[in-house]
PDB file of C-alpha atoms and ligand atoms in Angstrom:
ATOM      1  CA  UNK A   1       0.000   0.000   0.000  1.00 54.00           C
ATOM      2  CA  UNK A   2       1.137   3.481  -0.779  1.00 57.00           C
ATOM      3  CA  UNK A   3      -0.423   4.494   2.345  1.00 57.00           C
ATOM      4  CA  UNK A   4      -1.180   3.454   5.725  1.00 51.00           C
ATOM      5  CA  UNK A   5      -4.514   2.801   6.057  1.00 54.00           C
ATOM      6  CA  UNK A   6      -5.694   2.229   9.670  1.00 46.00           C
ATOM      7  CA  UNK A   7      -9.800   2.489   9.203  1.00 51.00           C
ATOM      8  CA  UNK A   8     -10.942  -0.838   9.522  1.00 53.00           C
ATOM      9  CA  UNK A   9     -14.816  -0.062   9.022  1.00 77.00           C
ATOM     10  CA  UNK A  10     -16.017  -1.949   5.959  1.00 90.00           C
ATOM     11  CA  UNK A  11     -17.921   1.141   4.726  1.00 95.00           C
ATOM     12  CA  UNK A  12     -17.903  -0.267   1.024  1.00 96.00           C
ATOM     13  CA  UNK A  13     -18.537  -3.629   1.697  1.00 94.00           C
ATOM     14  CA  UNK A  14     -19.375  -5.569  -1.537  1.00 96.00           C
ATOM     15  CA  UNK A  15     -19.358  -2.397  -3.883  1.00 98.00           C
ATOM     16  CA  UNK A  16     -17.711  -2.841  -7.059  1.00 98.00           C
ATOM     17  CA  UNK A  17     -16.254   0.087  -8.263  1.00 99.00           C
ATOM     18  CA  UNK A  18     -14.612   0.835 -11.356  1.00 99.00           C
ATOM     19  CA  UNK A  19     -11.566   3.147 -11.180  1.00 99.00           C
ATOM     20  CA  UNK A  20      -9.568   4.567 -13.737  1.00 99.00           C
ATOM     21  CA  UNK A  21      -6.014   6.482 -13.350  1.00 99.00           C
ATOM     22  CA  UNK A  22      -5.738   3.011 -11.161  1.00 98.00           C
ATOM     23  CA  UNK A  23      -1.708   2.529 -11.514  1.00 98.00           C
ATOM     24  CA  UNK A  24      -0.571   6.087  -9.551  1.00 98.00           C
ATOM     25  CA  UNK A  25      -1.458   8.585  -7.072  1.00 98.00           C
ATOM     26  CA  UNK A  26      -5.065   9.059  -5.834  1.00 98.00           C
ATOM     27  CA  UNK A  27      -6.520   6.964  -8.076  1.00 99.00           C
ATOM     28  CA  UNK A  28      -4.005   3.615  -6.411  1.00 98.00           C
ATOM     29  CA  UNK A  29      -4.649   5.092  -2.757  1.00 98.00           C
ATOM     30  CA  UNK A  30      -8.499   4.809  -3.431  1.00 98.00           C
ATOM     31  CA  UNK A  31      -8.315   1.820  -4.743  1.00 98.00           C
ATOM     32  CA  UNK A  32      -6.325   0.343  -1.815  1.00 98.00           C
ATOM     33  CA  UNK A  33      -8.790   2.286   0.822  1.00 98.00           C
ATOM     34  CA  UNK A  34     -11.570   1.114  -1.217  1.00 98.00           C
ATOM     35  CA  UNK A  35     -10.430  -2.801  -1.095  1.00 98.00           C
ATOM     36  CA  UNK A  36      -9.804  -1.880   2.853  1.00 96.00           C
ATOM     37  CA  UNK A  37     -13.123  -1.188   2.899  1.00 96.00           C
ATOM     38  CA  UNK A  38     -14.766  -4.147   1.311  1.00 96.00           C
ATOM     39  CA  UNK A  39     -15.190  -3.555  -2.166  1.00 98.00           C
ATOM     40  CA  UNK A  40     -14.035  -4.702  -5.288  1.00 98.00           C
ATOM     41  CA  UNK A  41     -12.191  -2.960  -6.778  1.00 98.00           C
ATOM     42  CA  UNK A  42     -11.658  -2.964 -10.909  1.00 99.00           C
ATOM     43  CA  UNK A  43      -8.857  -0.671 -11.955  1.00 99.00           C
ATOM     44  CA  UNK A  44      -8.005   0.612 -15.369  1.00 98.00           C
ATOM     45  CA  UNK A  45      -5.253   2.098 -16.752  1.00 99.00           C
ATOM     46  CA  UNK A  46      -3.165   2.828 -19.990  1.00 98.00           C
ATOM     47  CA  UNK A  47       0.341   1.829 -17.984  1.00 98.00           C
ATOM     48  CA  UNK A  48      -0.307  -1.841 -18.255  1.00 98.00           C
ATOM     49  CA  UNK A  49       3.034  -2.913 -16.454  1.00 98.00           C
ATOM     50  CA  UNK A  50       2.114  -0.317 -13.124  1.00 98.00           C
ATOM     51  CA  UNK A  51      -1.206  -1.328 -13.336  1.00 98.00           C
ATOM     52  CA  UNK A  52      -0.469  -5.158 -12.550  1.00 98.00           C
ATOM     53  CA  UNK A  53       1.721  -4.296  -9.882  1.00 98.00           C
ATOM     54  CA  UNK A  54      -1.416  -2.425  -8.148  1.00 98.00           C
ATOM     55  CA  UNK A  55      -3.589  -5.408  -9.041  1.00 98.00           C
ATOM     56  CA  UNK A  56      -0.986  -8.151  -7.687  1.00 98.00           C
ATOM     57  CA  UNK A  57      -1.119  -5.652  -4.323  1.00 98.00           C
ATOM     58  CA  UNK A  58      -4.673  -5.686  -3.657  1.00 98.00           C
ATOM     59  CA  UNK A  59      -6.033  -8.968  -3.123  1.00 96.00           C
ATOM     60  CA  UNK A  60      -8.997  -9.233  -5.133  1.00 97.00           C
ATOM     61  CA  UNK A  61      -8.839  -6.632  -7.493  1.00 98.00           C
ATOM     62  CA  UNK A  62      -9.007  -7.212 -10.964  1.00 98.00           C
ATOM     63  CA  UNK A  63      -7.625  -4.715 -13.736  1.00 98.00           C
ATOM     64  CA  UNK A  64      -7.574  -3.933 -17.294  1.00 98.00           C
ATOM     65  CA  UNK A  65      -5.705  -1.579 -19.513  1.00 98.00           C
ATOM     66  CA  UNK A  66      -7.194   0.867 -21.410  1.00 98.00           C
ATOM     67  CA  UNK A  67      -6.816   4.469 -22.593  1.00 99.00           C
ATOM     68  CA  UNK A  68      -9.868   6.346 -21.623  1.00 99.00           C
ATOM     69  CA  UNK A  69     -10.222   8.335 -24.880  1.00 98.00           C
ATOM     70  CA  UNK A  70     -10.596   5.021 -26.872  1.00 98.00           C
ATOM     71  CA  UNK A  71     -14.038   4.074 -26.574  1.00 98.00           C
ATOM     72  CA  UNK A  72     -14.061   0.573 -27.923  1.00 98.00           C
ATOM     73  CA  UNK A  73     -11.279   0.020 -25.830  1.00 98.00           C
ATOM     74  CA  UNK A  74     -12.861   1.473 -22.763  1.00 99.00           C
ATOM     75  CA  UNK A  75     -16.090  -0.880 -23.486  1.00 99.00           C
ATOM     76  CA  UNK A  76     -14.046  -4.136 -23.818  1.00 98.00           C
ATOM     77  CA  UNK A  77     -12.517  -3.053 -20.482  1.00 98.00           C
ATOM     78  CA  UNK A  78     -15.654  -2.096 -18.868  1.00 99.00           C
ATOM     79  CA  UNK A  79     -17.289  -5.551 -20.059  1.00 98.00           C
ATOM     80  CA  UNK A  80     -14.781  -7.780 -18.869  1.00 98.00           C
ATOM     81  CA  UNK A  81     -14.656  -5.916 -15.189  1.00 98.00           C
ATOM     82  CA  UNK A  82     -18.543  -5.804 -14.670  1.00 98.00           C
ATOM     83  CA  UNK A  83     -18.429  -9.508 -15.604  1.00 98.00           C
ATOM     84  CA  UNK A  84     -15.355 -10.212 -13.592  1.00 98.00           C
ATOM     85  CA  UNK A  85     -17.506  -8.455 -10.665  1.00 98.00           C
ATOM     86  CA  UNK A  86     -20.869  -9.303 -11.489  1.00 98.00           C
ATOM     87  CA  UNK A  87     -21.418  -5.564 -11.607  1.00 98.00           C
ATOM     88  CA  UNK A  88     -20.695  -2.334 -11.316  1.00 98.00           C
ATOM     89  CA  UNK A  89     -22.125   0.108  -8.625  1.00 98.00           C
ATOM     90  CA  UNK A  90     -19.682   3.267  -8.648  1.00 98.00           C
ATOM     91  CA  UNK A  91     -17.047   4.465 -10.994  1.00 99.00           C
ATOM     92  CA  UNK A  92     -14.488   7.030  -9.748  1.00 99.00           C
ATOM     93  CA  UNK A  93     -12.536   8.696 -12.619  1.00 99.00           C
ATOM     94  CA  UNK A  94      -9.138   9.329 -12.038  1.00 99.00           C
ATOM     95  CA  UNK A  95      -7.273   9.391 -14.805  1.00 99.00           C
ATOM     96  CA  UNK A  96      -5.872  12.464 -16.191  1.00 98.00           C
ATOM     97  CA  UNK A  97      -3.057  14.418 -16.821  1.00 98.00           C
ATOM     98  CA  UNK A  98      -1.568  18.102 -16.069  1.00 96.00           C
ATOM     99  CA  UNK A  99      -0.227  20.496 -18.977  1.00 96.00           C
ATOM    100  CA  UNK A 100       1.606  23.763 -18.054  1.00 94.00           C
ATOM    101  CA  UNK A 101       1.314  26.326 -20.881  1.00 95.00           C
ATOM    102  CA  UNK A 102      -0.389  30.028 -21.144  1.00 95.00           C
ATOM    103  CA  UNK A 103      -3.017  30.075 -24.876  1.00 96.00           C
ATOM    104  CA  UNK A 104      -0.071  31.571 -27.098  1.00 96.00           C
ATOM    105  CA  UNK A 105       2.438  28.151 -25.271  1.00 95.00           C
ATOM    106  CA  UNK A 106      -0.208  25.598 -26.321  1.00 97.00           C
ATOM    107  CA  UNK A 107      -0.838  24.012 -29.357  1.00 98.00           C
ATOM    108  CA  UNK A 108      -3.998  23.477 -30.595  1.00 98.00           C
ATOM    109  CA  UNK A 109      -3.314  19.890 -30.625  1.00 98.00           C
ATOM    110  CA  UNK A 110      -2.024  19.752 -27.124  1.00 98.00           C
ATOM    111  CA  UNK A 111      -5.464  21.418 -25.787  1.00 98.00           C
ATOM    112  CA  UNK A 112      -7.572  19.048 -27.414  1.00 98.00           C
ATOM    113  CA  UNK A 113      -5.436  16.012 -26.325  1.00 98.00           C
ATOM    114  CA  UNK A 114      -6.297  17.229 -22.770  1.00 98.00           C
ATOM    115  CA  UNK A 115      -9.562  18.233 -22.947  1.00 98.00           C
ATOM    116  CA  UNK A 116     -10.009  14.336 -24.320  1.00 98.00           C
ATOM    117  CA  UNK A 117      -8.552  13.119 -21.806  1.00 99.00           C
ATOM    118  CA  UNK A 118      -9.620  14.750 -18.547  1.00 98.00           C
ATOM    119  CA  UNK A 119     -13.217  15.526 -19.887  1.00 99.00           C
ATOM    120  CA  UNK A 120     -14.168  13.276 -22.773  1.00 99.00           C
ATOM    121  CA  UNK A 121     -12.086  10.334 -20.710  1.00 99.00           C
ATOM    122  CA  UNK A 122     -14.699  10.527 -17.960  1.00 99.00           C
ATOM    123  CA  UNK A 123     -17.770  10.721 -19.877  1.00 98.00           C
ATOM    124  CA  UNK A 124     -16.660   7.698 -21.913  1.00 99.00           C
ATOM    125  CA  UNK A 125     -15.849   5.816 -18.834  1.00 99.00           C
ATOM    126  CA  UNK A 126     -19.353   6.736 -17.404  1.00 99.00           C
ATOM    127  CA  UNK A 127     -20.881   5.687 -20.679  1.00 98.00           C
ATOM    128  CA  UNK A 128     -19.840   2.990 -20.932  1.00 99.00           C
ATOM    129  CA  UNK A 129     -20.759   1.494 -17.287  1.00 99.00           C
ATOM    130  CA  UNK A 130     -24.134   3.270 -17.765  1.00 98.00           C
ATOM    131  CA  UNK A 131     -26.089  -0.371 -18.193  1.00 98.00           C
ATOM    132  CA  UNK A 132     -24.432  -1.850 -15.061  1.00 98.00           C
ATOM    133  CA  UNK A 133     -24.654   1.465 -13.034  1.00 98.00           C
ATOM    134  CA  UNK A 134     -28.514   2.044 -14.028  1.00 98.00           C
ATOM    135  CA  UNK A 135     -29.418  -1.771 -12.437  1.00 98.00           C
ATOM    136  CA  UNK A 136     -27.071  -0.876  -9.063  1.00 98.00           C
ATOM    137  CA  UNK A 137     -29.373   0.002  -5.795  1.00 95.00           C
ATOM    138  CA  UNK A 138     -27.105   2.989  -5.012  1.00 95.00           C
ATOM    139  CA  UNK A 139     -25.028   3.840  -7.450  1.00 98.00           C
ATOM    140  CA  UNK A 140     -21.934   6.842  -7.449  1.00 98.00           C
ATOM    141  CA  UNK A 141     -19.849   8.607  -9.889  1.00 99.00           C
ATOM    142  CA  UNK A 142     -16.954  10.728  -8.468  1.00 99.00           C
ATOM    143  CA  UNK A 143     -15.066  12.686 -10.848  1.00 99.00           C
ATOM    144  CA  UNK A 144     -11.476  14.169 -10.536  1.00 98.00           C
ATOM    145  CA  UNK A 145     -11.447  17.860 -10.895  1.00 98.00           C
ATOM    146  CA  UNK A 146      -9.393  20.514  -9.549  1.00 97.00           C
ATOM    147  CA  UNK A 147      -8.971  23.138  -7.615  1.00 95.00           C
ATOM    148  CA  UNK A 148      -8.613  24.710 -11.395  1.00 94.00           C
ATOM    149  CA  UNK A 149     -12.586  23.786 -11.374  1.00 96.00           C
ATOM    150  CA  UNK A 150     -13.436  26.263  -8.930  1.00 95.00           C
ATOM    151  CA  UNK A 151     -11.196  28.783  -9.598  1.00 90.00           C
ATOM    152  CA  UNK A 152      -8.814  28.978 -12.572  1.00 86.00           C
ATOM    153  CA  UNK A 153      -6.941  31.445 -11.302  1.00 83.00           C
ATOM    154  CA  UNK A 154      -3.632  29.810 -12.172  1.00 80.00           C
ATOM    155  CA  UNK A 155      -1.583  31.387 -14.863  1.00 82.00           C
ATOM    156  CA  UNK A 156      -0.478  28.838 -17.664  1.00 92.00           C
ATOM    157  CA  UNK A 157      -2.613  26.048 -17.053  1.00 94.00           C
ATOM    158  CA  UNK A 158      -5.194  27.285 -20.083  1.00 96.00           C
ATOM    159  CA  UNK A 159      -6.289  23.196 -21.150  1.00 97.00           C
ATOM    160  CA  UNK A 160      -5.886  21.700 -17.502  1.00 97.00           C
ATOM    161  CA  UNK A 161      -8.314  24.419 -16.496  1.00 97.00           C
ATOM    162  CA  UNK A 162     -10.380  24.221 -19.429  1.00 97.00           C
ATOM    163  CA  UNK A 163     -10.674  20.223 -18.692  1.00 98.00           C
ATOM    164  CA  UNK A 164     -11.336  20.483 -15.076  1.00 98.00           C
ATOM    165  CA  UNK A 165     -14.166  23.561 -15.340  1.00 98.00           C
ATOM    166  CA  UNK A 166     -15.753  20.996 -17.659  1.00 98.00           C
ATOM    167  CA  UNK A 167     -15.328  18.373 -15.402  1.00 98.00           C
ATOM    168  CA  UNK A 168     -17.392  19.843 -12.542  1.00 98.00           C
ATOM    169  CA  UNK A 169     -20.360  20.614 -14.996  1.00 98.00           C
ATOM    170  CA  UNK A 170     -20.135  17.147 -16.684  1.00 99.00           C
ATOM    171  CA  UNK A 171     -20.643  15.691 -13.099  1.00 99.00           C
ATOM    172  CA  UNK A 172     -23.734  18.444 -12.426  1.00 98.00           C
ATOM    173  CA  UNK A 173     -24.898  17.163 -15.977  1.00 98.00           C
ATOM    174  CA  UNK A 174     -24.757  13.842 -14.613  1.00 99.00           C
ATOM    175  CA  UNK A 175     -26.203  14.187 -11.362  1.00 98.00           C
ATOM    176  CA  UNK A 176     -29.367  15.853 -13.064  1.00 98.00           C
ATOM    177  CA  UNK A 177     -29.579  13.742 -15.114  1.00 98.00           C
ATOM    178  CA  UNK A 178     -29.087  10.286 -13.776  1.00 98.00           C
ATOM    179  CA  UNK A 179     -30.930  11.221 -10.676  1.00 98.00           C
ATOM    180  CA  UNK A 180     -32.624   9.764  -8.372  1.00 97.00           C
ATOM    181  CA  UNK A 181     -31.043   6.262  -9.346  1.00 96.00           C
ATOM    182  CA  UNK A 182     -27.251   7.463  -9.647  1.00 98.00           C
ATOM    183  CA  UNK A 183     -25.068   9.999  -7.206  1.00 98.00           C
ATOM    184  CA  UNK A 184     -22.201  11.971  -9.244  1.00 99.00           C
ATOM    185  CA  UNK A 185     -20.608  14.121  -7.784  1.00 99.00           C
ATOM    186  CA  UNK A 186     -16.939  16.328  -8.204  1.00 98.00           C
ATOM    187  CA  UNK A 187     -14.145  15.759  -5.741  1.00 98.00           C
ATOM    188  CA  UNK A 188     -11.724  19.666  -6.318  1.00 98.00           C
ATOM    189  CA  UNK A 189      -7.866  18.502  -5.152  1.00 98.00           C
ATOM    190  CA  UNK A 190      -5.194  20.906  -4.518  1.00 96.00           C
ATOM    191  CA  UNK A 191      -1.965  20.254  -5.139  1.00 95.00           C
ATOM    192  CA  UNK A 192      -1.257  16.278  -3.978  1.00 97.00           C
ATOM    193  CA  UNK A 193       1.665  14.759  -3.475  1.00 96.00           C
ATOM    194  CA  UNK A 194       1.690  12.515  -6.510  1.00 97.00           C
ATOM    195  CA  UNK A 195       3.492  11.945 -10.089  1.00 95.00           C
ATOM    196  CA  UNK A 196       1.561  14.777 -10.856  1.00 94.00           C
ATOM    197  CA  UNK A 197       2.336  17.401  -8.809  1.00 89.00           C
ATOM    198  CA  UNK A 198       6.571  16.848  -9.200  1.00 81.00           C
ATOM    199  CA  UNK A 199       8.217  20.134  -9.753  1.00 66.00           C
ATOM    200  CA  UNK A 200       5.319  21.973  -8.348  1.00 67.00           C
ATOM    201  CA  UNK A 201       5.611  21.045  -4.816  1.00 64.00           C
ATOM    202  CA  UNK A 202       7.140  24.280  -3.603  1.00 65.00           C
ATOM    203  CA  UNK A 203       3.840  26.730  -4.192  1.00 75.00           C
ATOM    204  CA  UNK A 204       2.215  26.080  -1.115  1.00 88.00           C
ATOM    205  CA  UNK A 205       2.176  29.820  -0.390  1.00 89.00           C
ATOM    206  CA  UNK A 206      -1.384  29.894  -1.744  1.00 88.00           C
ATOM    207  CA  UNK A 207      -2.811  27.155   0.826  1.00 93.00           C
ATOM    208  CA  UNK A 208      -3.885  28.285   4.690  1.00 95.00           C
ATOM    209  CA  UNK A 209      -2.473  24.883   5.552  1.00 96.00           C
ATOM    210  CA  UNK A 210       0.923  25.880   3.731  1.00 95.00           C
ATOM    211  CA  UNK A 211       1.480  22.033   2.394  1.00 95.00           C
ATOM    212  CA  UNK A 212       0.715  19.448  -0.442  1.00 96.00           C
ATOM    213  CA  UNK A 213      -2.314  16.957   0.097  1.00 97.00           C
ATOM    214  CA  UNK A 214      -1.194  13.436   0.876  1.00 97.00           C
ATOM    215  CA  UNK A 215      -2.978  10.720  -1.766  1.00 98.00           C
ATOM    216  CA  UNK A 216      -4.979   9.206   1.364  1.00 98.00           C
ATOM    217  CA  UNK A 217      -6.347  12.596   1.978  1.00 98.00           C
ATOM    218  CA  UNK A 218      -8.247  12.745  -1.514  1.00 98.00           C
ATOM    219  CA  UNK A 219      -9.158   9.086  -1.553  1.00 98.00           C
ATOM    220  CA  UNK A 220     -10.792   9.807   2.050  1.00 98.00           C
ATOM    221  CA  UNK A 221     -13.255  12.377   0.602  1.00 98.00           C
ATOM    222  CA  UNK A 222     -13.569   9.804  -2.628  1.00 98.00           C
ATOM    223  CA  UNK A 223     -14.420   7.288  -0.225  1.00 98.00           C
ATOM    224  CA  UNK A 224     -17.366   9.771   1.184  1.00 98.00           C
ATOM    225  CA  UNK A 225     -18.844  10.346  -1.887  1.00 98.00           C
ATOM    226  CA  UNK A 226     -18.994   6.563  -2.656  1.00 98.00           C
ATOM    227  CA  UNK A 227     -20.166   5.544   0.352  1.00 97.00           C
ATOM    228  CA  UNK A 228     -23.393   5.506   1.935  1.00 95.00           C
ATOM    229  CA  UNK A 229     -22.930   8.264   4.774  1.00 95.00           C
ATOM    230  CA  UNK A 230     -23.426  10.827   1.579  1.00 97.00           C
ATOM    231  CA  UNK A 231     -26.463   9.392   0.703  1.00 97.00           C
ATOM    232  CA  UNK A 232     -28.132  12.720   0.338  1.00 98.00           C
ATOM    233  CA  UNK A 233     -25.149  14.294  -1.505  1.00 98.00           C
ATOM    234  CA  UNK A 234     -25.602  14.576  -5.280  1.00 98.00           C
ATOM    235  CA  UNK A 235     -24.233  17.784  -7.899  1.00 98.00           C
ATOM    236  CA  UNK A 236     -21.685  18.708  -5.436  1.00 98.00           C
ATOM    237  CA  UNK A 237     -18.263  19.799  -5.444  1.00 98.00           C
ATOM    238  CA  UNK A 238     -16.288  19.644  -2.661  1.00 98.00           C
ATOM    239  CA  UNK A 239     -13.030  21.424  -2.444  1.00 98.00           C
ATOM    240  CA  UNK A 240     -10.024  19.087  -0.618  1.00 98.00           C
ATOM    241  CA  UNK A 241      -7.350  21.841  -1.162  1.00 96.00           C
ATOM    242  CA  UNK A 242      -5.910  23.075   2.401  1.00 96.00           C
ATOM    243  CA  UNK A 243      -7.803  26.228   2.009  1.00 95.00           C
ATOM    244  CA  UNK A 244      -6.453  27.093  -1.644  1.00 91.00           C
ATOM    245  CA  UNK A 245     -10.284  28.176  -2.605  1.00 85.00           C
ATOM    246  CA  UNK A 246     -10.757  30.626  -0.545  1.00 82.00           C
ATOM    247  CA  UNK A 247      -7.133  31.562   0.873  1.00 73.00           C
TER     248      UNK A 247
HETATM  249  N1  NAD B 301      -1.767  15.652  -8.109  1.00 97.54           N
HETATM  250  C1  NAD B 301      -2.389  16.803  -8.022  1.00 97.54           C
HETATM  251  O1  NAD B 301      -1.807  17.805  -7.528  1.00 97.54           O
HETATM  252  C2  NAD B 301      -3.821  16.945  -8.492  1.00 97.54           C
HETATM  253  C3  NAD B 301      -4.512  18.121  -8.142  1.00 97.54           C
HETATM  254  C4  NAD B 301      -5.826  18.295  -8.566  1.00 97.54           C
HETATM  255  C5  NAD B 301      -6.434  17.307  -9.325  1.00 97.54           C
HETATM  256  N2  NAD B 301      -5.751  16.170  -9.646  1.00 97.54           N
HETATM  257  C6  NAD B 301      -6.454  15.193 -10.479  1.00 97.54           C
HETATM  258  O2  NAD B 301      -6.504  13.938  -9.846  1.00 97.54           O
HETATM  259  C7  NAD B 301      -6.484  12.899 -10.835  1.00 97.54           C
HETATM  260  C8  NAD B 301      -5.384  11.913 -10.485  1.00 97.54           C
HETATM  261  O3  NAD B 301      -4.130  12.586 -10.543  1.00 97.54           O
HETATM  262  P1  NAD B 301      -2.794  12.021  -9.853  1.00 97.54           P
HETATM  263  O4  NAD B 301      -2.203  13.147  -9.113  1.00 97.54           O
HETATM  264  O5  NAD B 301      -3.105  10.755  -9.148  1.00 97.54           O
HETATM  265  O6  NAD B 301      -1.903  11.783 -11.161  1.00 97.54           O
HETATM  266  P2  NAD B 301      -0.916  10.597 -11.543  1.00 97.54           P
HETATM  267  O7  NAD B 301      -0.134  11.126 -12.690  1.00 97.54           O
HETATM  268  O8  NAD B 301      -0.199  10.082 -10.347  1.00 97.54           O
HETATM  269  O9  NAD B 301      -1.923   9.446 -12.054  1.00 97.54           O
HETATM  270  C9  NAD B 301      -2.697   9.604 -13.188  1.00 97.54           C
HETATM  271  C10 NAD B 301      -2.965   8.228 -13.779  1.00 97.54           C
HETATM  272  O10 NAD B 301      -3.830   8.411 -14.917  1.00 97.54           O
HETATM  273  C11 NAD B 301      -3.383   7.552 -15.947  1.00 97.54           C
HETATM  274  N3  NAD B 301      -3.786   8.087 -17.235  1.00 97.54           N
HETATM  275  C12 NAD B 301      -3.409   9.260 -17.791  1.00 97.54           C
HETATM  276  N4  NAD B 301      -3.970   9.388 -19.006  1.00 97.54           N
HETATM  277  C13 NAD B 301      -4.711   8.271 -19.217  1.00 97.54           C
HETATM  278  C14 NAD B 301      -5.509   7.806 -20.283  1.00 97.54           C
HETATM  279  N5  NAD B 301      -5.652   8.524 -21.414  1.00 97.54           N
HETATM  280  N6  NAD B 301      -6.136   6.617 -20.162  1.00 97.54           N
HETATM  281  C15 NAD B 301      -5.991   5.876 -19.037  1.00 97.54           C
HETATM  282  N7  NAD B 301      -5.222   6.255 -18.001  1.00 97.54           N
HETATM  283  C16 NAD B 301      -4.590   7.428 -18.093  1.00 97.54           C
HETATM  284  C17 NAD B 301      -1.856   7.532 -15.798  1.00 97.54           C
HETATM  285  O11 NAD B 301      -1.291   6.400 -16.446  1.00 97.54           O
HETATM  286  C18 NAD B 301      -1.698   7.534 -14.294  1.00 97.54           C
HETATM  287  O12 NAD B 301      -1.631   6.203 -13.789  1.00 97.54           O
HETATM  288  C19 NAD B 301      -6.284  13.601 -12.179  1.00 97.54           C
HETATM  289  O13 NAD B 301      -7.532  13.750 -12.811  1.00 97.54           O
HETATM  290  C20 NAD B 301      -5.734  14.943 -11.793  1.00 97.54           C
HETATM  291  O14 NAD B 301      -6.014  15.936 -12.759  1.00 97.54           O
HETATM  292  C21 NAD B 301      -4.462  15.962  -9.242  1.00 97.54           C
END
């Protein structure tokens, strides 16, 4: 485990959740809390070789490699999990990748690829466990934004920001729509002390706590959102980010 988990409340027990961006950072911490917590866990992931290695570490889990912009790619994944599980009752979106770079730095090419990933990724993921999510009791989607959702006040991040604002009203989308059968809601990081974040680590200035996020500390308010003590919580987003949104 990357982190110590010491909660030994089964609060998931018997979910199966599908979780993408599976093989690093928040999205392997919440699928090792998750599995701590009694569910089963199906991870996917383009990095096939990390991806086994988190699959080999959480007893149980099963996993399948798949870039999230590929939609027959995603399906085959999402087929073989939900049959692997005998279901699917949340899906927490992960994946997604960070790209410095003011309007006049990034190509038009570049935007789009990250746009497609962060927002089009999650909306084919959703998609394509729609059928499996729409039969669950309580179902949950919990999509990866940013603090960049809330307020893009961060120069030279013009596509992660454009991603992440579409992120939060994707999930809003969702939650209207898929309501009262399915949950979605928006989980807002600041900066976390992942892959991710290298290089970046230093501007804490901006956060009343004055320090990164740890992994477990996201995957804590991922496992909220999935679990039933949220059970009237649908269309939110809720900032984890040390105080960044309104320091
Ligand atoms: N780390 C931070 O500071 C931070 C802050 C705010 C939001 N977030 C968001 O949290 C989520 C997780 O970030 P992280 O910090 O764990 O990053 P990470 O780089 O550690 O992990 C991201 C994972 O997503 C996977 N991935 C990337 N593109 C993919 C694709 N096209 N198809 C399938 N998998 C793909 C990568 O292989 C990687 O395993 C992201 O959506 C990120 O934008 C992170």
């Amino acid at each position: 485990m990357t982190e110590k988990i010491v909660e030994a409340a089964q609060r998931l027990r018997g979910r199966r959740i599908v979780i993408t961006g599976a093989a690093s950072g928040i999205g392997r911490c919440t699928a090792e809390l998750f599995a701590a917590h009694g569910a089963k866990v199906a991870l996917l992931d383009r990095d096939e070789s990390a991806l086994a290695g988190v699959r080999d570490a959480i007893p149980g889990a099963v996993a399948r490699s798949a870039d999230v912009t590929n939609e027959a790619s995603v399906v085959s994944a999402v087929q073989e999990l939900a049959a692997a599980m005998g279901g699917i009752d949340g899906v927490v979106s992960a994946a997604g990748v960070m790209l410095r770079g003011s309007i006049a730095d990034t190509s038009v090419d570049e935007f789009r690829r990250v746009v497609e990933i962060n927002l089009t990724g999650p909306y084919i993921v959703v998609r394509a466990c729609l059928p499996w999510l729409v039969q669950a009791p309580e179902a949950t989607i919990v999509n990866l934004g940013s603090g960049q959702s809330l307020l893009p006040n961060s120069p030279d991040r013009t596509a992660y920001s454009a991603s992440k604002g579409g992120v939060l009203n994707l999930t809003r989308a969702m939650a209207a729509e898929l309501a009262p059968r399915i949950r979605a809601n928006t989980v807002c990081p600041g900066l976390v002390d992942t892959p991710m974040a290298l290089g970046v680590q230093g501007n804490v200035g901006n956060y009343a706590l004055r320090r990164l996020a740890k992994p477990i500390e996201i995957a804590e308010a991922i496992l909220f959102l999935t679990a039933f003590e949220s059970s009237f919580v649908t269309g939110a987003a809720l900032a984890v980010d040390g105080g960044r949104s309104f320091h």
